[in-house]
mmCIF file with all atom_site columns, C-alpha atoms in Angstrom:
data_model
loop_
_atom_site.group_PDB
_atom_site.id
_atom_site.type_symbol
_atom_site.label_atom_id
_atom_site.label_alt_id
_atom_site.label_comp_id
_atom_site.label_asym_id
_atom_site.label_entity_id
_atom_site.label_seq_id
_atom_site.pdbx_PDB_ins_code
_atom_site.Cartn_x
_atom_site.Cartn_y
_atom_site.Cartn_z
_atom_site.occupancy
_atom_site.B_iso_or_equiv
_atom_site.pdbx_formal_charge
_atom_site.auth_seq_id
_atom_site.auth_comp_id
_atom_site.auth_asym_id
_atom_site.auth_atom_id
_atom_site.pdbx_PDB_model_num
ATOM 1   C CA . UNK G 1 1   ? -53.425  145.917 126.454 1.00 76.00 ? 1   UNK G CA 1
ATOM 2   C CA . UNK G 1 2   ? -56.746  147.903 126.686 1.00 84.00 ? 2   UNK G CA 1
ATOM 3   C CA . UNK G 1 3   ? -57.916  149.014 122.887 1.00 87.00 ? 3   UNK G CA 1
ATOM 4   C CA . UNK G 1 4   ? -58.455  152.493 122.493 1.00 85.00 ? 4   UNK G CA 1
ATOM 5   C CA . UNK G 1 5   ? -59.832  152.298 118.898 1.00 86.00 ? 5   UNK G CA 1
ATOM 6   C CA . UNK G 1 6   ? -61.230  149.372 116.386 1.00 88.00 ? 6   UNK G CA 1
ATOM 7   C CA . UNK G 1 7   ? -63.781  147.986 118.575 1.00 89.00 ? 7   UNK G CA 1
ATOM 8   C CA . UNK G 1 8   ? -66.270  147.921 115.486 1.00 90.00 ? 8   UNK G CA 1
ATOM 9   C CA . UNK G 1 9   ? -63.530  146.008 113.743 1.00 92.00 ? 9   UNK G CA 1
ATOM 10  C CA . UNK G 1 10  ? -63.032  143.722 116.281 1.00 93.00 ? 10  UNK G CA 1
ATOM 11  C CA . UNK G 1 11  ? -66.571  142.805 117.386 1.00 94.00 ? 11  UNK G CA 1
ATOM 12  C CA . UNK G 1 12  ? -67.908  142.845 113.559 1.00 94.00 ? 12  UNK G CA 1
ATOM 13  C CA . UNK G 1 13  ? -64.668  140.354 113.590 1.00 95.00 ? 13  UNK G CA 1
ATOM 14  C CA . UNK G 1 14  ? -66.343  138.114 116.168 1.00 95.00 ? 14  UNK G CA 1
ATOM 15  C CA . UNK G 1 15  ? -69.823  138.101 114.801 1.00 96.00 ? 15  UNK G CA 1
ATOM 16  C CA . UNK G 1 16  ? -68.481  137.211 111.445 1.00 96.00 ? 16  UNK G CA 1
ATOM 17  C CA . UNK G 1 17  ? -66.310  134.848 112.233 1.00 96.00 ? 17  UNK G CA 1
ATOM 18  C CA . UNK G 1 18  ? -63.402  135.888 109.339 1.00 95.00 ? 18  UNK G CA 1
ATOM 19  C CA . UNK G 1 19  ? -60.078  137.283 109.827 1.00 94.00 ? 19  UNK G CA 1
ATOM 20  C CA . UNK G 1 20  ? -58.900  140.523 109.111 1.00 94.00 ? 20  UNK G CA 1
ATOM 21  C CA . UNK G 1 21  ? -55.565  142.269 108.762 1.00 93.00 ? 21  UNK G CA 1
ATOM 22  C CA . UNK G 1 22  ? -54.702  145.762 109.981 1.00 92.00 ? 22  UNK G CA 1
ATOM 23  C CA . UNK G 1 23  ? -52.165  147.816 111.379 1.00 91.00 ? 23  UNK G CA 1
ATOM 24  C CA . UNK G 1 24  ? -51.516  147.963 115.496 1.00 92.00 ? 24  UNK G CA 1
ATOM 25  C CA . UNK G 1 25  ? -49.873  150.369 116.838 1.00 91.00 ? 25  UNK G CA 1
ATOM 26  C CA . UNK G 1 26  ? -48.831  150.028 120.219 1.00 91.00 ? 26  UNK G CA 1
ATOM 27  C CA . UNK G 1 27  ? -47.859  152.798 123.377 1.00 89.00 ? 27  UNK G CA 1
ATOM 28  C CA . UNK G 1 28  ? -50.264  155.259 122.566 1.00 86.00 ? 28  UNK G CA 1
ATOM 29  C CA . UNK G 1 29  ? -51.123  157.475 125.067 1.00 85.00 ? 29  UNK G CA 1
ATOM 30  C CA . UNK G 1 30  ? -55.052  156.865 126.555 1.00 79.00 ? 30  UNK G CA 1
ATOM 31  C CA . UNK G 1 31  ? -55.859  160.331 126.414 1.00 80.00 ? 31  UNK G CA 1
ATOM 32  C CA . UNK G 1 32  ? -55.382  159.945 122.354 1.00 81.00 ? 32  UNK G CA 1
ATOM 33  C CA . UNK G 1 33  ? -59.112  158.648 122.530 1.00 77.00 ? 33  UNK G CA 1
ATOM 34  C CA . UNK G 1 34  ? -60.047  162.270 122.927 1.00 74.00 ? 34  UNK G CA 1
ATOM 35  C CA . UNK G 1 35  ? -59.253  163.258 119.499 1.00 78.00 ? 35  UNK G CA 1
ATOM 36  C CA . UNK G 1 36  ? -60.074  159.815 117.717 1.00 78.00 ? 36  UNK G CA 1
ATOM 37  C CA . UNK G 1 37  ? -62.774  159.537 115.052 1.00 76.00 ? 37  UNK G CA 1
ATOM 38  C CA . UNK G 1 38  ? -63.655  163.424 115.163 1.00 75.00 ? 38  UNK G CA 1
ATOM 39  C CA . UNK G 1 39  ? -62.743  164.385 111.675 1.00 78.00 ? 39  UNK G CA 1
ATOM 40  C CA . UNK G 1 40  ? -65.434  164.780 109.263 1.00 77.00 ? 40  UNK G CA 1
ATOM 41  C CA . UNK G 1 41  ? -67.451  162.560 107.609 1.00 82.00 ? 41  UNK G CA 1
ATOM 42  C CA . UNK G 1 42  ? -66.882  161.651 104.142 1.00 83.00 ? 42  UNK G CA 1
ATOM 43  C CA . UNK G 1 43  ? -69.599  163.177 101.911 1.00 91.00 ? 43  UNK G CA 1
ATOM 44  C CA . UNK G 1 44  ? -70.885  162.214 98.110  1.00 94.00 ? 44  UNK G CA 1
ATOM 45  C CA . UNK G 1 45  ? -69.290  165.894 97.356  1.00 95.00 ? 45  UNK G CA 1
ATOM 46  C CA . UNK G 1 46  ? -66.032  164.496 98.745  1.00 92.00 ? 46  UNK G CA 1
ATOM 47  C CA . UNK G 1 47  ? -66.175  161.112 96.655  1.00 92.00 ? 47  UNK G CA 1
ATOM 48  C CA . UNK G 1 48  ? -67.732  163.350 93.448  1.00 94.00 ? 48  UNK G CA 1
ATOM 49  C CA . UNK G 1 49  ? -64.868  165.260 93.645  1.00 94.00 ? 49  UNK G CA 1
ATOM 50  C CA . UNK G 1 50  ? -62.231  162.577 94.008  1.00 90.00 ? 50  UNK G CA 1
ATOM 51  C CA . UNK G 1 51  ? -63.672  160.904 90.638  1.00 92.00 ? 51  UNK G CA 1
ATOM 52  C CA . UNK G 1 52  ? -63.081  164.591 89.333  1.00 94.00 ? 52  UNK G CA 1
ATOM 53  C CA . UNK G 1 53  ? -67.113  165.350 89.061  1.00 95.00 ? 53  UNK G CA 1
ATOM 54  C CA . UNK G 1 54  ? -67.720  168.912 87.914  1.00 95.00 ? 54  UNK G CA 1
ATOM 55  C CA . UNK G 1 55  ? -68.969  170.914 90.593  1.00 96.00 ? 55  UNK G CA 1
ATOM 56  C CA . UNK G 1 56  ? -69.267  168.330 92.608  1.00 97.00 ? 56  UNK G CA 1
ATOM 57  C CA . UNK G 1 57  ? -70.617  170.090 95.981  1.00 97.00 ? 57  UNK G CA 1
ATOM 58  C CA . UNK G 1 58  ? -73.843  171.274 93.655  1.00 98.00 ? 58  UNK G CA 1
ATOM 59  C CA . UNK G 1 59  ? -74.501  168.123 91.721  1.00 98.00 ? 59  UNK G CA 1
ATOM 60  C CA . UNK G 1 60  ? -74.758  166.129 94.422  1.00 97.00 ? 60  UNK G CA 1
ATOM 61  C CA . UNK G 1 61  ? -76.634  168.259 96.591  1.00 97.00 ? 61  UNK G CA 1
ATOM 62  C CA . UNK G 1 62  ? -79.047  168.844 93.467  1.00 98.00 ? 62  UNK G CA 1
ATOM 63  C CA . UNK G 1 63  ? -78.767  165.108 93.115  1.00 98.00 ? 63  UNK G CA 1
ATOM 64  C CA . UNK G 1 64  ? -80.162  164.253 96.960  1.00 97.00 ? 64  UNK G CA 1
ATOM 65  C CA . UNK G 1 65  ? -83.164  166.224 95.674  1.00 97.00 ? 65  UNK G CA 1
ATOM 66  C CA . UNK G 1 66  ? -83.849  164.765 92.461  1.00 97.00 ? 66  UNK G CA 1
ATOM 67  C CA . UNK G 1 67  ? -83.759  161.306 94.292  1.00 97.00 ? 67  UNK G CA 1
ATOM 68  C CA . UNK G 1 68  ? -85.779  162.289 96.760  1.00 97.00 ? 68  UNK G CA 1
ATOM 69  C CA . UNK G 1 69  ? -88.223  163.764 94.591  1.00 96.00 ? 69  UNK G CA 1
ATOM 70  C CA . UNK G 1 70  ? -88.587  160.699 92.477  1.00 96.00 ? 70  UNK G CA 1
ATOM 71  C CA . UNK G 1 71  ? -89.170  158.369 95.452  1.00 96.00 ? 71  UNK G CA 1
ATOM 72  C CA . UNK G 1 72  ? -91.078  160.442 97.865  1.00 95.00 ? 72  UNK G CA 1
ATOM 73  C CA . UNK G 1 73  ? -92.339  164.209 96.079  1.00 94.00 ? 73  UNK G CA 1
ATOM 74  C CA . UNK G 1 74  ? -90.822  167.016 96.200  1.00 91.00 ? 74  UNK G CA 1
ATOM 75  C CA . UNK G 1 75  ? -93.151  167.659 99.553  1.00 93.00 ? 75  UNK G CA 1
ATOM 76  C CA . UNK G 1 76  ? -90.427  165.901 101.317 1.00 94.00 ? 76  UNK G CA 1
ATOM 77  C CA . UNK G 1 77  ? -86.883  167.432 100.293 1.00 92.00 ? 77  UNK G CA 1
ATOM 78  C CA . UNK G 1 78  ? -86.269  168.352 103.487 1.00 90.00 ? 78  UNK G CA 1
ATOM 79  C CA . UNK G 1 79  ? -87.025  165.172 105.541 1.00 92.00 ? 79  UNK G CA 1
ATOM 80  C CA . UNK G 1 80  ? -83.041  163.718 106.080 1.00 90.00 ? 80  UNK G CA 1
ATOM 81  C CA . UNK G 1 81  ? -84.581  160.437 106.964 1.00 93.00 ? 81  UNK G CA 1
ATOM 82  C CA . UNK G 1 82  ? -85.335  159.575 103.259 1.00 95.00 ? 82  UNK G CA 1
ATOM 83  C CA . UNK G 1 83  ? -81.892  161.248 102.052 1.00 92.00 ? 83  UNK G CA 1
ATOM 84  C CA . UNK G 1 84  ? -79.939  158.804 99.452  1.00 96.00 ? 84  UNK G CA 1
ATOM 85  C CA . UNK G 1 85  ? -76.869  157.108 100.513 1.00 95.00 ? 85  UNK G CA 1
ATOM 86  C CA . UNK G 1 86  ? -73.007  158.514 98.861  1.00 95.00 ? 86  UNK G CA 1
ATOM 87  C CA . UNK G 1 87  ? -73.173  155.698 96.872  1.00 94.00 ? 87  UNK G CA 1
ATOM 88  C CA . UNK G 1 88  ? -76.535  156.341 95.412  1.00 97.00 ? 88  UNK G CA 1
ATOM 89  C CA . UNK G 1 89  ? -75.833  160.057 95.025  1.00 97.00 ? 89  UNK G CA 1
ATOM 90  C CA . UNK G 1 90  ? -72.572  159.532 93.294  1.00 96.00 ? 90  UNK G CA 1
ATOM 91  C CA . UNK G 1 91  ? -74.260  156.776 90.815  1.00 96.00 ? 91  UNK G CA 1
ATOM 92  C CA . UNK G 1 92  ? -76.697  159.584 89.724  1.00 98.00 ? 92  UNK G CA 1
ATOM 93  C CA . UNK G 1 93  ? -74.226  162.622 89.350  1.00 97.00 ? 93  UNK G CA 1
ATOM 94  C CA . UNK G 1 94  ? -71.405  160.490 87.185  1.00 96.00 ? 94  UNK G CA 1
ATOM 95  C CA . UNK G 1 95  ? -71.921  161.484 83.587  1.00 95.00 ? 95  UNK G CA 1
ATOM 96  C CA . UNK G 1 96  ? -74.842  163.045 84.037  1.00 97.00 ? 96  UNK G CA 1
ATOM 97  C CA . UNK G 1 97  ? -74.728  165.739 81.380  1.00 97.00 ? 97  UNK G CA 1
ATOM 98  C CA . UNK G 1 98  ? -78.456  166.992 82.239  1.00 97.00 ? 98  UNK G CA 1
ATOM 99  C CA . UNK G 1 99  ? -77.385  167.586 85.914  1.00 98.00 ? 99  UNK G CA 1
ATOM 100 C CA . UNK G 1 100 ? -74.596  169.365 84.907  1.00 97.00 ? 100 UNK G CA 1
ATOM 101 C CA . UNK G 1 101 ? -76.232  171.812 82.807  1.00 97.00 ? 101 UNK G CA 1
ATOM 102 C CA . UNK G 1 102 ? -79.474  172.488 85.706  1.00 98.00 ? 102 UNK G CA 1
ATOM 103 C CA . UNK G 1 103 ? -75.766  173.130 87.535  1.00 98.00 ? 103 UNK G CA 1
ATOM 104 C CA . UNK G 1 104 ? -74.938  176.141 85.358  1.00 97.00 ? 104 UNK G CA 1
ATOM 105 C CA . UNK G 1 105 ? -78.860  177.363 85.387  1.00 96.00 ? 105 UNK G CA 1
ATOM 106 C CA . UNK G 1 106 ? -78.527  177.011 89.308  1.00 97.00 ? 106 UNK G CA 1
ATOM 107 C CA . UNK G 1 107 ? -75.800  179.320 89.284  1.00 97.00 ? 107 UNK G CA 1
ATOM 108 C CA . UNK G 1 108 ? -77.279  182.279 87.415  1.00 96.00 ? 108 UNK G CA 1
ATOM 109 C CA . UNK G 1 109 ? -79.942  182.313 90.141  1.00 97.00 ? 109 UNK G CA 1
ATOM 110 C CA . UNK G 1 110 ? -77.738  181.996 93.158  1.00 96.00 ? 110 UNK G CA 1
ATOM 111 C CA . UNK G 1 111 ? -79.011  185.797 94.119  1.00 95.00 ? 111 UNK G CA 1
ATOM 112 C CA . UNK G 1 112 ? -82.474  184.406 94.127  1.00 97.00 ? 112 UNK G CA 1
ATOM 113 C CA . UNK G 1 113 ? -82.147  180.647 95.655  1.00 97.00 ? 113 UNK G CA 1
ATOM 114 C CA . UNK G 1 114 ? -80.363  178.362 96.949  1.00 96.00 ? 114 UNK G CA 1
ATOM 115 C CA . UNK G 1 115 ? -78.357  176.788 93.622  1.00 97.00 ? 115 UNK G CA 1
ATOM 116 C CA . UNK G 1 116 ? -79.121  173.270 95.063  1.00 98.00 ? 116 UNK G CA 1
ATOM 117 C CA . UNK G 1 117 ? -82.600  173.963 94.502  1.00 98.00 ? 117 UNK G CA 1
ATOM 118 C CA . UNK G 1 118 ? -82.467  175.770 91.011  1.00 98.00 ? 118 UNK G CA 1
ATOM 119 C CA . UNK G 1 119 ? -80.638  172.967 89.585  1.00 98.00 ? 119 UNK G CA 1
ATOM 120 C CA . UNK G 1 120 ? -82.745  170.483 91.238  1.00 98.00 ? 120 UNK G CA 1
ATOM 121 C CA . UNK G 1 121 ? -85.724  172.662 89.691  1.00 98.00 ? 121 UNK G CA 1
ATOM 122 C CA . UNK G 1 122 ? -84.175  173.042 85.957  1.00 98.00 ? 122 UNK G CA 1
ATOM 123 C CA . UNK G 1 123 ? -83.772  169.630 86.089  1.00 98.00 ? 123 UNK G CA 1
ATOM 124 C CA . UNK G 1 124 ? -86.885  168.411 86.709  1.00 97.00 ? 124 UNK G CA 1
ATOM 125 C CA . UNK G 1 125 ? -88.674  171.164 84.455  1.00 97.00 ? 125 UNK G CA 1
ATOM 126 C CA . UNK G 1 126 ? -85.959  170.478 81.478  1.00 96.00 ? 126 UNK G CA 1
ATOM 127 C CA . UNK G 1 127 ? -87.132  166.424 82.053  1.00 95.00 ? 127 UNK G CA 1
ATOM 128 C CA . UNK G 1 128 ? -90.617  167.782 81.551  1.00 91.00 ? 128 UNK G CA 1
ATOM 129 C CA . UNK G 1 129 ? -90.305  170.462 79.001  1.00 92.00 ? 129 UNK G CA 1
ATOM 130 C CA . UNK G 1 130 ? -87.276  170.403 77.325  1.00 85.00 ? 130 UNK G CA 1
ATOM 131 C CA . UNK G 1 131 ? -86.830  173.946 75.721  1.00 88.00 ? 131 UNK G CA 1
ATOM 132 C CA . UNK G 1 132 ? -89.336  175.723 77.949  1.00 95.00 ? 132 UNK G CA 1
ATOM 133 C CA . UNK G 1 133 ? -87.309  175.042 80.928  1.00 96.00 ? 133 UNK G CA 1
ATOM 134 C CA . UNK G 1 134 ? -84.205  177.235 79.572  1.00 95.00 ? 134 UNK G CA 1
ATOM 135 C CA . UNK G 1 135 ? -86.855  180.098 78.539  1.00 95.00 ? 135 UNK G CA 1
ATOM 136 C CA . UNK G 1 136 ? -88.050  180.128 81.809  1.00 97.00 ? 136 UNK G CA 1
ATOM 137 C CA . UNK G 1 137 ? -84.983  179.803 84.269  1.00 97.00 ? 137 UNK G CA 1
ATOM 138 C CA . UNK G 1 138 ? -83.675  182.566 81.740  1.00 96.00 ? 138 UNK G CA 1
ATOM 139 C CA . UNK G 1 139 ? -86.251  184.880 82.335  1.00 97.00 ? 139 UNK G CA 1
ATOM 140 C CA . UNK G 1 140 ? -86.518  184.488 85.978  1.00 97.00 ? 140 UNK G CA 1
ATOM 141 C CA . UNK G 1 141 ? -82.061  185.342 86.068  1.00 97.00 ? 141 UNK G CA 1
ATOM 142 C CA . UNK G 1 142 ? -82.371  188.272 83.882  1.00 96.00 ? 142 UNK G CA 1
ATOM 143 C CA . UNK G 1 143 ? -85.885  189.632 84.112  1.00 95.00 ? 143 UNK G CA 1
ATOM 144 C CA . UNK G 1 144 ? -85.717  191.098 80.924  1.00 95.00 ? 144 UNK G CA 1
ATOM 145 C CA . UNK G 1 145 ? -88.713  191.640 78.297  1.00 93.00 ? 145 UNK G CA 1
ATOM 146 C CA . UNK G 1 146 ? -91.348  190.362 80.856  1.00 94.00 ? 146 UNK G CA 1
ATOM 147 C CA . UNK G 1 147 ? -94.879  191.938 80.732  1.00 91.00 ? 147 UNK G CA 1
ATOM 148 C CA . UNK G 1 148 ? -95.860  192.955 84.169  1.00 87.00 ? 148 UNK G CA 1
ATOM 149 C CA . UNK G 1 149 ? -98.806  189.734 84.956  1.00 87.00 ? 149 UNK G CA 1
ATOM 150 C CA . UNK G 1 150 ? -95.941  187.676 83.606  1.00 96.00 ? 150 UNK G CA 1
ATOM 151 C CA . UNK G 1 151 ? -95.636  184.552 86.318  1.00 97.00 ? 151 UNK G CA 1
ATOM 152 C CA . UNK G 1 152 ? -91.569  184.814 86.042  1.00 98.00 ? 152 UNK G CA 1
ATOM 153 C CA . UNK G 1 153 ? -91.608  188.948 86.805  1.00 97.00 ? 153 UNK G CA 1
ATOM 154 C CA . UNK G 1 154 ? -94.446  187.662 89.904  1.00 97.00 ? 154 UNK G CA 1
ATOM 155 C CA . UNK G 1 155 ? -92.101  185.216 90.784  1.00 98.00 ? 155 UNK G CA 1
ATOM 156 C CA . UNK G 1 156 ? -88.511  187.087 90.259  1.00 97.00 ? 156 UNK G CA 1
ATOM 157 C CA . UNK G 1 157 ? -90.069  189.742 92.609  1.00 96.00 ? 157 UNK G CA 1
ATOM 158 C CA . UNK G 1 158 ? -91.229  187.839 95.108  1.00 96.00 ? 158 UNK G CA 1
ATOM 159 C CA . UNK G 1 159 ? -87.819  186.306 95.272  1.00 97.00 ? 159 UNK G CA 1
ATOM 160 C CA . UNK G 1 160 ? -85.670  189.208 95.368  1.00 96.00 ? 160 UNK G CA 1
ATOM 161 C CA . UNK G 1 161 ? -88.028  190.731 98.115  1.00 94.00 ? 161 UNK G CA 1
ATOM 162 C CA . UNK G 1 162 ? -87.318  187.322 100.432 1.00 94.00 ? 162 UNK G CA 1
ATOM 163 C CA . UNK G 1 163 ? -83.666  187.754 99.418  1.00 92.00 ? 163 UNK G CA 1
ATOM 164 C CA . UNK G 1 164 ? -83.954  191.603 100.507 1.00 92.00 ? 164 UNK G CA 1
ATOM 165 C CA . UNK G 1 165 ? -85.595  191.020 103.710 1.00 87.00 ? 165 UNK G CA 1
ATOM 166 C CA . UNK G 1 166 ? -84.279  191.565 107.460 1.00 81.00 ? 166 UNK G CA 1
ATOM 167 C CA . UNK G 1 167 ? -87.273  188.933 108.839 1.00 81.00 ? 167 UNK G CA 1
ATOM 168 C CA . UNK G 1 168 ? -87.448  185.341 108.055 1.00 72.00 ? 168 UNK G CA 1
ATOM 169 C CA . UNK G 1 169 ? -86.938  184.365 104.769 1.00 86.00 ? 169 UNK G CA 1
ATOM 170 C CA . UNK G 1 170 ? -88.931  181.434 103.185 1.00 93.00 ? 170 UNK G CA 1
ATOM 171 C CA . UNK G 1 171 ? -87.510  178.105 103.268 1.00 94.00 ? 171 UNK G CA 1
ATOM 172 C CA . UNK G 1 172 ? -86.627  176.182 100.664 1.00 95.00 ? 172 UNK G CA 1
ATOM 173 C CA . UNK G 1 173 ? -89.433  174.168 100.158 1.00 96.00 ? 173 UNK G CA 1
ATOM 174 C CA . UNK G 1 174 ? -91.820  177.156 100.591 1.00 96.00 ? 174 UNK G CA 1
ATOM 175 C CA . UNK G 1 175 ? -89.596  178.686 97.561  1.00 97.00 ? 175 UNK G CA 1
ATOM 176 C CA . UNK G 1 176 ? -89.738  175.312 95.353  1.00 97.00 ? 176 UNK G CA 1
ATOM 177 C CA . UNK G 1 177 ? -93.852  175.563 95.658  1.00 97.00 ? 177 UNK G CA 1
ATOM 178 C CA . UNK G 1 178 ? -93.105  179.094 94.442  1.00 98.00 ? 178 UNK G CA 1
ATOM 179 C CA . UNK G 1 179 ? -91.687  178.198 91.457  1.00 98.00 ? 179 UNK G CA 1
ATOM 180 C CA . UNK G 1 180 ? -93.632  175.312 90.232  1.00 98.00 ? 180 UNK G CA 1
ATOM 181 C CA . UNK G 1 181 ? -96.930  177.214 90.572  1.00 98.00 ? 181 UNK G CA 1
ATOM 182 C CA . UNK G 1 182 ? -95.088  180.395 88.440  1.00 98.00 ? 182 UNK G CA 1
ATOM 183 C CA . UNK G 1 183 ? -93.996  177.172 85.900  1.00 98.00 ? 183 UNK G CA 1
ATOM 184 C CA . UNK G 1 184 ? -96.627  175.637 85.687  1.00 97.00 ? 184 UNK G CA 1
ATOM 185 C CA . UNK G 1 185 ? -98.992  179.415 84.654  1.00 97.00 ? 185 UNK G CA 1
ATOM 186 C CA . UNK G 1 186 ? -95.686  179.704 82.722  1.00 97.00 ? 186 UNK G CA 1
ATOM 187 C CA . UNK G 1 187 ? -96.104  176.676 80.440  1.00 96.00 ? 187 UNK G CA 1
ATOM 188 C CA . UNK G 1 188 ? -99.914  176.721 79.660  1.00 95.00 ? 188 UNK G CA 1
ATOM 189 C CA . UNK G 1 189 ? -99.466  181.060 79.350  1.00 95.00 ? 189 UNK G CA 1
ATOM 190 C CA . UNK G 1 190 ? -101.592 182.043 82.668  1.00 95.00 ? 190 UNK G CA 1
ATOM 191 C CA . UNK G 1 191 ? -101.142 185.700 84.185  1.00 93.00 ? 191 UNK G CA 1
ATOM 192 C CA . UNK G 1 192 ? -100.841 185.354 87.650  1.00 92.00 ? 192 UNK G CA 1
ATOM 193 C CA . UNK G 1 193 ? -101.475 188.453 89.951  1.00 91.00 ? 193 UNK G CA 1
ATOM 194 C CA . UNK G 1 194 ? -100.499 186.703 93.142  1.00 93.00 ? 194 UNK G CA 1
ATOM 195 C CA . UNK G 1 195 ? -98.248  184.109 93.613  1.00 95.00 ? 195 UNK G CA 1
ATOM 196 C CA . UNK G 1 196 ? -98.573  182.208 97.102  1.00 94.00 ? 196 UNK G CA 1
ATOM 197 C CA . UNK G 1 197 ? -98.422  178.937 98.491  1.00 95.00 ? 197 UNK G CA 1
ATOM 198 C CA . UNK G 1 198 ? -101.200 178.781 101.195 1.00 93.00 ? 198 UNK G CA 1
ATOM 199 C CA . UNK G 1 199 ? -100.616 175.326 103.091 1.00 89.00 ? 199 UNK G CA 1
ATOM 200 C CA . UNK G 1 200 ? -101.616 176.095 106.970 1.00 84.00 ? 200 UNK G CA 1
ATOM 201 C CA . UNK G 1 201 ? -105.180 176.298 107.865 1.00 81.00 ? 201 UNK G CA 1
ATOM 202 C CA . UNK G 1 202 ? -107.906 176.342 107.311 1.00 85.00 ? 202 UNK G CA 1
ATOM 203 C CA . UNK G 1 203 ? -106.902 176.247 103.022 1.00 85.00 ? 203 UNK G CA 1
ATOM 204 C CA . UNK G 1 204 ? -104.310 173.369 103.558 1.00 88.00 ? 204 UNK G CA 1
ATOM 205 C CA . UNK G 1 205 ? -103.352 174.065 99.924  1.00 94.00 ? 205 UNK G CA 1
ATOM 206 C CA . UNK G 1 206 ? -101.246 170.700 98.550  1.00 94.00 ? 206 UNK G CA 1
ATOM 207 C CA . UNK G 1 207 ? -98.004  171.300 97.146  1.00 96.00 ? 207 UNK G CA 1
ATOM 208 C CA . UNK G 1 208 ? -97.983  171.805 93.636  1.00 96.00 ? 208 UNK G CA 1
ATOM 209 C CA . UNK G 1 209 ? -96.750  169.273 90.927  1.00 95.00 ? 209 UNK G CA 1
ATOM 210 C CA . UNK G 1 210 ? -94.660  169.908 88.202  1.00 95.00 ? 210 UNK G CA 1
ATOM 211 C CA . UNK G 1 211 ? -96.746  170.132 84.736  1.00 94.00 ? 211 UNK G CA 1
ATOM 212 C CA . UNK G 1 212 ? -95.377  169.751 81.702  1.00 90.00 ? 212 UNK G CA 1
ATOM 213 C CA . UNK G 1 213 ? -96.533  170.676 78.322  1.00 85.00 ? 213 UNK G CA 1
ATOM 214 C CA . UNK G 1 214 ? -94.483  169.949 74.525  1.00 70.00 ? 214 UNK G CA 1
ATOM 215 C CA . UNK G 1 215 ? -92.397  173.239 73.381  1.00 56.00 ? 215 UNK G CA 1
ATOM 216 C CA . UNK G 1 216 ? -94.529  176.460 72.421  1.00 53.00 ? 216 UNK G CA 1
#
């Protein structure tokens, strides 16, 4: 008679008061508890995907950091305490046509970021700058036909020598203050001749916001 699994069931049960069906299955060996509750946790990508959500691992992962950077900055991206629930994740991502293009600019510059993050990043500059956003993520894929002070040659270099590196490469948030400062010179036309994000001491630079300006 000793319960091997259910005891959430049973005590959330007690506390509520209200009956519940479910199956019982009797006999089972107690060593079964070993290898009880150790699958995987259901993810938004999982649910995405069951709804038949186009790239569904990308959107929502873009997603988490499009919520996240509405609530909290994009400062915090990578603090999991303020991630969004599944169901908020999966609420954003269904028919969200704007996500699923920053998708498709994420993937051309998979060999320069994460795609999480250049979707996120497309996103956020399209919502800003419709038009200049495509001009820009363009650039920064190809390279092609940019003058050498160009912010989107400083910052496709700097990527693809963090890409090419055996040492430590930047992390992702030290990459997304890469690429809003190399939008933002982008947007207003600013040469840039170095392209850095200095945030230790003693500058304590703050992370840069996302400008936006109407189409050039």
């Amino acid at each position: 008679g000793r319960l091997t699994d259910g005891h959430h069931r049973i005590v959330a049960c007690m506390n509520a008061k209200v009956a519940f069906q479910t199956i019982v299955v009797r006999g089972v060996e107690p060593e079964s508890v070993e290898v009880l509750d150790t699958g995987l946790a259901r993810l938004a990508s999982h649910v995405a995907q069951m709804r038949g959500i186009p790239n569904a691992s990308l959107a929502c992962a873009a997603a988490r950091y499009c919520i996240v950077h509405a609530r909290h900055g994009v400062e915090k991206m990578q603090t999991s305490a303020l991630h969004p629930t599944n169901a908020e994740i999966i609420e954003f991502v269904a028919g969200n046509e704007r996500l699923q293009a920053a998708c498709r600019k994420g993937e051309r510059v998979r060999m320069l970021m994460s795609q999480a993050l250049g979707a996120f990043l497309f996103y956020q500059f399209d919502l800003q700058s419709p038009g200049l956003a495509e001009a820009f993520f363009d650039g920064v894929a190809s390279g092609i036909d940019l003058k050498e002070a160009s912010p989107i040659l400083l910052l496709r270099k700097r990527l693809q020598e963090n890409r090419s590196s055996r040492r430590a490469r930047l992390d992702n948030l030290y990459i997304a203050a890469l690429v809003i400062k190399a939008w933002n010179a982008f947007i207003y036309g600013r040469q840039l001749r170095v392209l850095k994000w200095s945030f230790e001491p003693p500058v304590n630079e703050p992370f840069p916001k996302i400008e936006s300006v109407t189409r050039r």
